[in-house]
Amino acid sequence: MQEISKEASQKASQNASSQKTSTQKASAQNASTKEVLKIEHLYKYYGAHLVLDDINLSVKKGEVLTLLGPSGCGKSTLLRCINGLEETQKGAIYLEGAQINTPKTKWRKVREQIGMVFQNYELFPHLNIEENILLGPLKVQKRARKEAQEEAHAWLKRVGLESKIKAYPKELSGGQKQRVAIVRALCMNPKMMLFDEVTASLDPEMVREVLDVMLELADEGMTMIIVTHEMGFAKAVSDRIVFVDMGKIAQEDTPSEFFANPKTKRARNFLQSFDFKVKRTRGGV
């Protein structure tokens, strides 16, 4: 997956530092609050292949947790399990104390509470932006159109897309589409948000506009789990870093501790892969 340019990542990190101060204060205030999400001894198989191996994790209200790790380690699969898009074979997932990975779970209702934004936008091409956003609030939540429209317009204004409300997805840039996807999830008024590599397919210039929206959500206390390869952003926005390797949690730490002192050789190698120090030779010398 394409990584944000080093310069863009550094800018995102610098921009986030002041915002993160207030986010950390909010996180400290929420430290004693109840857990929004808890995962206990979770296992996930694809056939005989073990993808998630005894995952134990919790997220408190207002906390931002970022999952890091090499491609194929199970990060995205974990998000999909949390949102009911993948079945689990063993273990429990709790949302505000109620187990949600059971045969009786009504996943449509759960997904109203756990918003998820994907890498590829998932917008309906035949619907304009307003119609894409209103589909869930009107069809699933059965809310009044006027109320849902007002909320959608307010969010679009906040992310700088109010003028695009009648446009169609094909008329928008990748960054604009991803911001619409975020607004669509937020208009369901979720208790937490999952972000699965939402900038991976974007050009570097478009990455920043999406990250800024996520930084603002974090600053306002939205509970979030993020999967990303944007190291500068992860360091700036996260309250905790969870490093996943071969389906297991290999390290769980604060951003400052993880990036300064990765505990395993695999984590050290992972971080070094983002640091280019080899000098290019010229003229065959």
mmCIF file of C-alpha atoms in Angstrom:
data_model
loop_
_atom_site.group_PDB
_atom_site.id
_atom_site.type_symbol
_atom_site.label_atom_id
_atom_site.label_comp_id
_atom_site.label_asym_id
_atom_site.label_seq_id
_atom_site.Cartn_x
_atom_site.Cartn_y
_atom_site.Cartn_z
ATOM 1 C CA MET A 1 0.000 0.000 0.000
ATOM 2 C CA GLN A 2 1.195 3.472 -0.866
ATOM 3 C CA GLU A 3 2.528 5.421 2.112
ATOM 4 C CA ILE A 4 2.159 9.146 2.643
ATOM 5 C CA SER A 5 5.266 11.081 1.551
ATOM 6 C CA LYS A 6 7.773 11.809 4.308
ATOM 7 C CA GLU A 7 7.230 15.562 3.968
ATOM 8 C CA ALA A 8 3.435 15.266 4.126
ATOM 9 C CA SER A 9 3.689 12.946 7.127
ATOM 10 C CA GLN A 10 5.939 15.401 8.957
ATOM 11 C CA LYS A 11 3.501 18.243 8.247
ATOM 12 C CA ALA A 12 0.600 16.184 9.561
ATOM 13 C CA SER A 13 2.586 15.391 12.698
ATOM 14 C CA GLN A 14 3.515 19.042 13.270
ATOM 15 C CA ASN A 15 -0.040 20.225 12.688
ATOM 16 C CA ALA A 16 -1.376 17.619 15.095
ATOM 17 C CA SER A 17 0.970 18.391 17.984
ATOM 18 C CA SER A 18 -1.030 21.356 19.270
ATOM 19 C CA GLN A 19 -4.354 19.622 18.649
ATOM 20 C CA LYS A 20 -3.118 16.480 20.355
ATOM 21 C CA THR A 21 -2.472 18.382 23.584
ATOM 22 C CA SER A 22 -6.185 18.941 24.084
ATOM 23 C CA THR A 23 -6.903 15.392 22.908
ATOM 24 C CA GLN A 24 -4.574 14.021 25.590
ATOM 25 C CA LYS A 25 -6.328 16.130 28.218
ATOM 26 C CA ALA A 26 -9.674 14.753 27.113
ATOM 27 C CA SER A 27 -8.241 11.242 27.194
ATOM 28 C CA ALA A 28 -6.961 11.762 30.737
ATOM 29 C CA GLN A 29 -10.368 12.966 31.836
ATOM 30 C CA ASN A 30 -11.928 9.854 30.306
ATOM 31 C CA ALA A 31 -9.395 7.492 31.865
ATOM 32 C CA SER A 32 -11.826 6.300 34.510
ATOM 33 C CA THR A 33 -14.822 6.006 32.179
ATOM 34 C CA LYS A 34 -16.321 2.743 31.028
ATOM 35 C CA GLU A 35 -14.912 0.728 28.157
ATOM 36 C CA VAL A 36 -16.670 1.214 24.857
ATOM 37 C CA LEU A 37 -15.130 -1.917 23.347
ATOM 38 C CA LYS A 38 -13.553 -4.999 24.872
ATOM 39 C CA ILE A 39 -12.121 -8.048 23.105
ATOM 40 C CA GLU A 40 -11.272 -11.241 24.976
ATOM 41 C CA HIS A 41 -9.330 -14.243 23.633
ATOM 42 C CA LEU A 42 -10.464 -13.695 20.041
ATOM 43 C CA TYR A 43 -9.539 -16.225 17.356
ATOM 44 C CA LYS A 44 -10.233 -16.025 13.635
ATOM 45 C CA TYR A 45 -9.501 -18.713 11.029
ATOM 46 C CA TYR A 46 -9.710 -18.817 7.251
ATOM 47 C CA GLY A 47 -10.037 -22.559 6.829
ATOM 48 C CA ALA A 48 -7.047 -24.011 8.645
ATOM 49 C CA HIS A 49 -5.145 -20.707 8.547
ATOM 50 C CA LEU A 50 -5.084 -18.842 11.876
ATOM 51 C CA VAL A 51 -5.469 -15.114 11.193
ATOM 52 C CA LEU A 52 -6.159 -13.712 14.673
ATOM 53 C CA ASP A 53 -4.490 -15.503 17.575
ATOM 54 C CA ASP A 54 -5.810 -14.832 21.099
ATOM 55 C CA ILE A 55 -6.468 -11.094 20.730
ATOM 56 C CA ASN A 56 -7.162 -9.242 23.987
ATOM 57 C CA LEU A 57 -7.894 -5.530 23.721
ATOM 58 C CA SER A 58 -10.011 -2.757 25.194
ATOM 59 C CA VAL A 59 -10.831 0.794 24.150
ATOM 60 C CA LYS A 60 -12.194 3.457 26.481
ATOM 61 C CA LYS A 61 -14.486 6.326 25.608
ATOM 62 C CA GLY A 62 -12.623 9.099 23.803
ATOM 63 C CA GLU A 63 -9.534 6.970 23.201
ATOM 64 C CA VAL A 64 -7.712 6.715 19.871
ATOM 65 C CA LEU A 65 -6.041 3.352 19.317
ATOM 66 C CA THR A 66 -3.931 2.715 16.219
ATOM 67 C CA LEU A 67 -3.138 -0.749 14.878
ATOM 68 C CA LEU A 68 0.238 -0.982 13.165
ATOM 69 C CA GLY A 69 1.938 -3.930 11.543
ATOM 70 C CA PRO A 70 2.986 -5.426 8.206
ATOM 71 C CA SER A 71 0.436 -6.117 5.486
ATOM 72 C CA GLY A 72 -1.377 -9.391 6.071
ATOM 73 C CA CYS A 73 -0.823 -9.460 9.840
ATOM 74 C CA GLY A 74 -4.547 -9.313 10.676
ATOM 75 C CA LYS A 75 -5.197 -5.603 11.354
ATOM 76 C CA SER A 76 -7.999 -5.129 8.834
ATOM 77 C CA THR A 77 -9.457 -8.530 9.651
ATOM 78 C CA LEU A 78 -9.747 -7.465 13.282
ATOM 79 C CA LEU A 79 -11.708 -4.360 12.303
ATOM 80 C CA ARG A 80 -13.990 -6.446 10.115
ATOM 81 C CA CYS A 81 -14.613 -8.840 12.998
ATOM 82 C CA ILE A 82 -15.512 -5.946 15.282
ATOM 83 C CA ASN A 83 -18.057 -4.737 12.720
ATOM 84 C CA GLY A 84 -19.474 -8.178 11.973
ATOM 85 C CA LEU A 85 -18.141 -8.388 8.426
ATOM 86 C CA GLU A 86 -16.139 -11.488 9.362
ATOM 87 C CA GLU A 87 -17.197 -14.360 11.602
ATOM 88 C CA THR A 88 -15.069 -15.301 14.593
ATOM 89 C CA GLN A 89 -14.467 -18.860 15.752
ATOM 90 C CA LYS A 90 -13.649 -18.271 19.409
ATOM 91 C CA GLY A 91 -13.590 -15.471 21.950
ATOM 92 C CA ALA A 92 -15.834 -12.501 22.694
ATOM 93 C CA ILE A 93 -16.315 -8.912 21.515
ATOM 94 C CA TYR A 94 -18.225 -6.585 23.843
ATOM 95 C CA LEU A 95 -19.744 -3.206 22.988
ATOM 96 C CA GLU A 96 -20.475 -1.275 26.181
ATOM 97 C CA GLY A 97 -20.610 -4.541 28.125
ATOM 98 C CA ALA A 98 -22.887 -6.491 25.756
ATOM 99 C CA GLN A 99 -21.390 -9.310 23.695
ATOM 100 C CA ILE A 100 -21.947 -8.689 19.991
ATOM 101 C CA ASN A 101 -20.302 -11.650 18.236
ATOM 102 C CA THR A 102 -23.118 -14.114 18.873
ATOM 103 C CA PRO A 103 -25.465 -15.998 16.502
ATOM 104 C CA LYS A 104 -28.364 -13.842 17.706
ATOM 105 C CA THR A 105 -26.651 -10.503 17.061
ATOM 106 C CA LYS A 106 -28.554 -8.091 14.833
ATOM 107 C CA TRP A 107 -25.566 -6.660 13.048
ATOM 108 C CA ARG A 108 -27.514 -3.918 11.321
ATOM 109 C CA LYS A 109 -28.238 -2.386 14.721
ATOM 110 C CA VAL A 110 -24.644 -2.877 15.886
ATOM 111 C CA ARG A 111 -23.267 -1.149 12.773
ATOM 112 C CA GLU A 112 -25.326 1.912 13.616
ATOM 113 C CA GLN A 113 -23.163 2.189 16.738
ATOM 114 C CA ILE A 114 -19.814 1.253 15.161
ATOM 115 C CA GLY A 115 -19.090 3.368 12.107
ATOM 116 C CA MET A 116 -16.548 2.057 9.622
ATOM 117 C CA VAL A 117 -14.723 3.811 6.780
ATOM 118 C CA PHE A 118 -12.981 1.717 4.136
ATOM 119 C CA GLN A 119 -10.060 2.292 1.799
ATOM 120 C CA ASN A 120 -12.222 2.398 -1.323
ATOM 121 C CA TYR A 121 -14.998 4.818 -0.251
ATOM 122 C CA GLU A 122 -17.894 2.417 -1.038
ATOM 123 C CA LEU A 123 -20.089 5.259 -2.354
ATOM 124 C CA PHE A 124 -23.018 4.438 -4.637
ATOM 125 C CA PRO A 125 -22.166 5.938 -8.067
ATOM 126 C CA HIS A 126 -25.812 6.429 -9.103
ATOM 127 C CA LEU A 127 -26.634 8.536 -6.025
ATOM 128 C CA ASN A 128 -25.505 12.095 -5.411
ATOM 129 C CA ILE A 129 -23.572 12.992 -2.268
ATOM 130 C CA GLU A 130 -26.612 13.941 -0.217
ATOM 131 C CA GLU A 131 -28.427 10.749 -1.210
ATOM 132 C CA ASN A 132 -25.380 8.634 -0.318
ATOM 133 C CA ILE A 133 -25.212 10.182 3.139
ATOM 134 C CA LEU A 134 -28.942 10.040 3.856
ATOM 135 C CA LEU A 135 -29.412 6.418 2.862
ATOM 136 C CA GLY A 136 -28.539 5.035 6.311
ATOM 137 C CA PRO A 137 -30.330 7.620 8.493
ATOM 138 C CA LEU A 138 -33.540 7.388 6.425
ATOM 139 C CA LYS A 139 -33.690 3.718 5.438
ATOM 140 C CA VAL A 140 -32.061 2.083 8.462
ATOM 141 C CA GLN A 141 -32.728 4.484 11.346
ATOM 142 C CA LYS A 142 -36.061 5.742 9.967
ATOM 143 C CA ARG A 143 -35.239 9.319 10.951
ATOM 144 C CA ALA A 144 -37.086 12.402 9.742
ATOM 145 C CA ARG A 145 -35.684 13.660 6.433
ATOM 146 C CA LYS A 146 -35.362 17.284 7.547
ATOM 147 C CA GLU A 147 -33.391 16.362 10.661
ATOM 148 C CA ALA A 148 -31.084 14.022 8.727
ATOM 149 C CA GLN A 149 -30.562 16.603 5.970
ATOM 150 C CA GLU A 150 -29.627 19.306 8.461
ATOM 151 C CA GLU A 151 -27.062 17.035 10.095
ATOM 152 C CA ALA A 152 -25.614 15.974 6.733
ATOM 153 C CA HIS A 153 -25.316 19.581 5.575
ATOM 154 C CA ALA A 154 -23.636 20.586 8.845
ATOM 155 C CA TRP A 155 -21.041 17.821 8.552
ATOM 156 C CA LEU A 156 -20.365 18.550 4.879
ATOM 157 C CA LYS A 157 -19.803 22.192 5.753
ATOM 158 C CA ARG A 158 -17.336 21.209 8.470
ATOM 159 C CA VAL A 159 -15.276 19.089 6.062
ATOM 160 C CA GLY A 160 -15.376 21.722 3.310
ATOM 161 C CA LEU A 161 -17.759 19.946 0.951
ATOM 162 C CA GLU A 162 -21.032 21.824 1.360
ATOM 163 C CA SER A 163 -20.905 22.946 -2.277
ATOM 164 C CA LYS A 164 -20.675 19.318 -3.456
ATOM 165 C CA ILE A 165 -23.917 18.122 -1.869
ATOM 166 C CA LYS A 166 -25.680 17.582 -5.220
ATOM 167 C CA ALA A 167 -22.590 16.292 -7.023
ATOM 168 C CA TYR A 168 -22.049 12.635 -7.914
ATOM 169 C CA PRO A 169 -19.065 10.535 -6.744
ATOM 170 C CA LYS A 170 -17.475 10.580 -10.221
ATOM 171 C CA GLU A 171 -17.217 14.375 -9.962
ATOM 172 C CA LEU A 172 -15.144 14.256 -6.760
ATOM 173 C CA SER A 173 -11.465 13.671 -6.089
ATOM 174 C CA GLY A 174 -10.330 10.692 -4.034
ATOM 175 C CA GLY A 175 -9.842 12.841 -0.950
ATOM 176 C CA GLN A 176 -13.294 14.371 -1.342
ATOM 177 C CA LYS A 177 -14.897 10.942 -1.710
ATOM 178 C CA GLN A 178 -13.192 9.742 1.450
ATOM 179 C CA ARG A 179 -14.392 12.774 3.392
ATOM 180 C CA VAL A 180 -17.926 12.033 2.183
ATOM 181 C CA ALA A 181 -17.514 8.432 3.371
ATOM 182 C CA ILE A 182 -16.493 9.716 6.813
ATOM 183 C CA VAL A 183 -19.497 12.061 6.939
ATOM 184 C CA ARG A 184 -21.803 9.223 5.904
ATOM 185 C CA ALA A 185 -20.586 7.131 8.852
ATOM 186 C CA LEU A 186 -20.795 10.053 11.305
ATOM 187 C CA CYS A 187 -24.397 10.838 10.327
ATOM 188 C CA MET A 188 -25.399 7.500 11.868
ATOM 189 C CA ASN A 189 -24.213 8.972 15.219
ATOM 190 C CA PRO A 190 -21.945 6.035 16.113
ATOM 191 C CA LYS A 191 -20.404 5.397 19.515
ATOM 192 C CA MET A 192 -17.045 4.687 17.908
ATOM 193 C CA MET A 193 -15.352 4.788 14.498
ATOM 194 C CA LEU A 194 -13.166 2.278 12.665
ATOM 195 C CA PHE A 195 -10.819 3.539 9.934
ATOM 196 C CA ASP A 196 -9.293 0.895 7.657
ATOM 197 C CA GLU A 197 -6.363 2.307 5.636
ATOM 198 C CA VAL A 198 -8.516 5.212 4.499
ATOM 199 C CA THR A 199 -5.613 7.094 2.868
ATOM 200 C CA ALA A 200 -3.852 4.138 1.236
ATOM 201 C CA SER A 201 -5.200 4.758 -2.270
ATOM 202 C CA LEU A 202 -4.902 8.563 -2.202
ATOM 203 C CA ASP A 203 -2.281 10.855 -3.693
ATOM 204 C CA PRO A 204 -0.106 12.553 -1.033
ATOM 205 C CA GLU A 205 -1.803 15.939 -1.515
ATOM 206 C CA MET A 206 -5.213 14.376 -0.894
ATOM 207 C CA VAL A 207 -4.035 12.430 2.155
ATOM 208 C CA ARG A 208 -3.700 15.569 4.261
ATOM 209 C CA GLU A 209 -7.312 16.696 3.823
ATOM 210 C CA VAL A 210 -8.561 13.319 5.092
ATOM 211 C CA LEU A 211 -6.117 13.179 8.009
ATOM 212 C CA ASP A 212 -7.172 16.664 9.110
ATOM 213 C CA VAL A 213 -10.777 15.460 9.467
ATOM 214 C CA MET A 214 -9.644 12.498 11.556
ATOM 215 C CA LEU A 215 -7.463 14.729 13.733
ATOM 216 C CA GLU A 216 -10.444 16.969 14.399
ATOM 217 C CA LEU A 217 -12.593 13.981 15.380
ATOM 218 C CA ALA A 218 -9.874 12.796 17.770
ATOM 219 C CA ASP A 219 -9.592 16.273 19.263
ATOM 220 C CA GLU A 220 -13.345 16.268 19.939
ATOM 221 C CA GLY A 221 -13.204 12.959 21.795
ATOM 222 C CA MET A 222 -14.479 10.467 19.225
ATOM 223 C CA THR A 223 -13.535 6.896 20.168
ATOM 224 C CA MET A 224 -11.517 5.511 17.253
ATOM 225 C CA ILE A 225 -9.558 2.479 16.084
ATOM 226 C CA ILE A 226 -7.318 3.263 13.131
ATOM 227 C CA VAL A 227 -5.403 0.973 10.790
ATOM 228 C CA THR A 228 -2.763 2.938 8.915
ATOM 229 C CA HIS A 229 0.745 2.963 7.482
ATOM 230 C CA GLU A 230 1.070 6.734 8.015
ATOM 231 C CA MET A 231 3.669 6.732 10.785
ATOM 232 C CA GLY A 232 3.774 10.477 11.459
ATOM 233 C CA PHE A 233 0.014 10.609 11.712
ATOM 234 C CA ALA A 234 -0.152 7.532 13.962
ATOM 235 C CA LYS A 235 2.375 9.069 16.334
ATOM 236 C CA ALA A 236 0.489 12.365 16.465
ATOM 237 C CA VAL A 237 -3.106 11.200 16.808
ATOM 238 C CA SER A 238 -2.897 8.040 18.933
ATOM 239 C CA ASP A 239 -3.327 7.508 22.651
ATOM 240 C CA ARG A 240 -2.074 3.932 22.240
ATOM 241 C CA ILE A 241 -0.243 1.970 19.577
ATOM 242 C CA VAL A 242 -0.901 -1.748 19.150
ATOM 243 C CA PHE A 243 1.641 -3.554 16.983
ATOM 244 C CA VAL A 244 0.272 -6.714 15.392
ATOM 245 C CA ASP A 245 2.482 -9.464 13.970
ATOM 246 C CA MET A 246 1.257 -12.756 12.508
ATOM 247 C CA GLY A 247 -2.162 -12.341 14.086
ATOM 248 C CA LYS A 248 -0.863 -11.638 17.600
ATOM 249 C CA ILE A 249 -0.440 -8.445 19.600
ATOM 250 C CA ALA A 250 3.329 -8.135 19.834
ATOM 251 C CA GLN A 251 3.469 -4.767 21.608
ATOM 252 C CA GLU A 252 1.005 -2.328 23.152
ATOM 253 C CA ASP A 253 2.383 1.032 24.211
ATOM 254 C CA THR A 254 2.127 4.811 24.117
ATOM 255 C CA PRO A 255 3.179 6.350 20.788
ATOM 256 C CA SER A 256 6.301 7.927 22.269
ATOM 257 C CA GLU A 257 7.424 4.639 23.805
ATOM 258 C CA PHE A 258 6.626 2.494 20.770
ATOM 259 C CA PHE A 259 8.422 4.691 18.249
ATOM 260 C CA ALA A 260 11.409 5.291 20.529
ATOM 261 C CA ASN A 261 11.718 1.768 21.963
ATOM 262 C CA PRO A 262 10.098 -0.957 19.852
ATOM 263 C CA LYS A 263 10.229 -4.080 22.016
ATOM 264 C CA THR A 264 10.616 -6.761 19.352
ATOM 265 C CA LYS A 265 12.947 -7.264 16.420
ATOM 266 C CA ARG A 266 9.915 -7.463 14.126
ATOM 267 C CA ALA A 267 8.693 -4.065 15.324
ATOM 268 C CA ARG A 268 12.147 -2.545 14.865
ATOM 269 C CA ASN A 269 12.400 -3.905 11.330
ATOM 270 C CA PHE A 270 8.901 -2.631 10.574
ATOM 271 C CA LEU A 271 9.741 0.924 11.636
ATOM 272 C CA GLN A 272 13.080 0.856 9.831
ATOM 273 C CA SER A 273 11.282 0.048 6.580
ATOM 274 C CA PHE A 274 9.863 3.597 6.634
ATOM 275 C CA ASP A 275 13.267 5.238 7.091
ATOM 276 C CA PHE A 276 15.233 5.597 3.846
ATOM 277 C CA LYS A 277 18.915 6.237 4.547
ATOM 278 C CA VAL A 278 20.626 4.524 1.621
ATOM 279 C CA LYS A 279 22.310 7.113 -0.592
ATOM 280 C CA ARG A 280 21.947 6.810 -4.336
ATOM 281 C CA THR A 281 25.122 6.287 -6.375
ATOM 282 C CA ARG A 282 25.572 8.309 -9.548
ATOM 283 C CA GLY A 283 27.407 7.543 -12.747
ATOM 284 C CA GLY A 284 28.065 3.964 -11.683
ATOM 285 C CA VAL A 285 30.276 5.121 -8.798
#
